[in-house]
Amino acid sequence: MFTSNPAHYEEIFNQEAKGLLNRDSLYEAKKPMFGDGLFNSKGETWTNQRRLMQPMFTKQAIAEWHGIMLEEAANAVARLKSNGSTKVNISEELKAIIQSILIQVMFGRLNSSNSEKLLMAAIDTIVKGLFPHLLSETLGKGKLKRLFVLQNRRMEKAINQFVGYVESKIDEIGPDGHELISLMMKGRDRNGSQMSRALLRDEAVTLFLAGQDTTVNTLIWFFYLIGRHEVVHKRITSEIMELEDAPLTPETLERLTYTKAALYETLRLYPQAIALSRDTAETITVGGQRIPKDTSVIMSLYATNRDGRWWDRPDEFNPEHFLNGAATQRHKYTFLPFGGGVHNCVGRHFAELEMMVIIVTVLRAFTIQVNEDINPTVSITYKPERDVIVSVTPNVNAKIGM
């Protein structure tokens, strides 16, 4: 079954909460990378892990890592200023920022060691190999692996490097720190049980892979879009400059309603999950239609996001879609940038804060311009077909806010 109707999404999510649908069909295909992390686990394992992880990602809890985001964004801007280049590969810059933030949030301060450079290279290799791996496992039932022999070998080596790094950090850090891995070690479920070492490893891998590519791609698309839309860019910059020297606290960032609207509009046009998939565990009804057991149900978020029934001028970059109460006039499931139902993204607040800090820090310092058309390509996420090169002009009297 294929649908792009938000009302159907609500029915599907409600029935999923009752156990009538699941996402188990891709479990084996995703297990080599994600193990039993939240992105892939099922049943009681997922329920226990979600209960353990949820308190670590509330708006209040993520304030622990706000300073890391500010510091890494400011470091990147300072580096760009010192380089004096007017042409910047924004894709590479953003990836470096996000990777540095994730490593520090998960494991503590960076040591600029060779092991961390190898870790970042391993993450890149895994991300590039995810899509062909899932294709070969799902469409080809594993029979297409021979078409990706070299890539699969590289990916397997990268996964082993990644897991080895995580294992070493678990041994090194212990449960008494403020790093996310420490918080996960200390977490207890309702029965007082804690995560096994295997689940600690799986969650660390999941958070890295899920937290890097989606955030990096969204930010690339954001800077691409404002670099192509001067009027929007100027309005965002004007709003940011009204903050003057105010520290970029979560409360300060909440005042940037137009900037946040432009970020949401980016996620509408370029959703990182273009569709959600569930499988019926029992016969269900959606939109008055009977859906038999063992049916795949595809929810096309991309189609919903570009549907003129829900959006005025749906193919245009228009932040007004998220201003002046427009969202309240649409069905609540018309826009699902972080998924929906019981499997919504646990890291939503973290990702939004991280992206806003980076956006505001960069645009306090620079004006961005893009002089080329970039098309999207479908991988495990909805990403640009190639690296995006932007022109940067320093803003007069700009300050790097902390």
C-alpha angles and dihedrals in degrees: 000000000000124000140164096180114119091210088059090050090057092051091048094049092047091052092044088057087058092053096254093121134032141174096231099122094083095042097104093042092054098038097088089063106026104025107186097333119136093269091062113014123108143197120003092350091060093044093052093044093049091051090050096046102040097076090053092062105046117123089256095048097050090058084084089073100037092100092056090054092050094048096049093046091049091047091053093050091048090050092051091049093050091049090056092206119152092200118062133181094227091185093062094041094052093046090053092050094049094046091050091050094048095048092051095045091049102037110009135251121004116251096192086233128158089246091063092049089051089048092055091048090049091051090052091051093049094048091051092049099046098083099049089044093054091045093052092046098046109029095029097033087229094307093108093062091100088066090061101037097132094041091048091052091051090047093049090051091048092050090051090050091048094047091046091054092049092048092051091050092050088056093044103046108042128192101291103076135085095244116116092244088057091050090051090051091053095045119111130192125222091281093051093253121140133211117283118236089254092055092047088055093045093050092048091052092045094050092050096048096039093041099049111046099039094049095043093049093048092051092047090053091046094055091041092054097046089044087059096042110058096180092055091044092053093049092050092048091048091052092048093048090055086070088065107182096343113140113252097248120159088254092053092048091053088067091064096085097156093047090050090048090053089051091051090047088054089053090049094053095038108028112186089219106045090185141009123220131206134167125219114244090186136013108284139177123236122177089349091304122121112235114195125226116275094029120140111233115203120196109196106210090174092058091046091050092053098042115121090211090071103026133048109229090357098192095053128091100246119155089190085083086080101039138082095025094303092137092059090060092060131070110272091242095051090097119038108163091157100036126256145246122031092331097058115140112283091203098055097117092046093050094047093049092046093051095046092050091052094044095050095043092051096044093048086062107031147032112222128214129180121196102183138066115245122195125206124244127201116240127138081308134025101264139163115274091239141359114299117234115202134188112234127200119187113241115238113255090001118169128203101230122215 
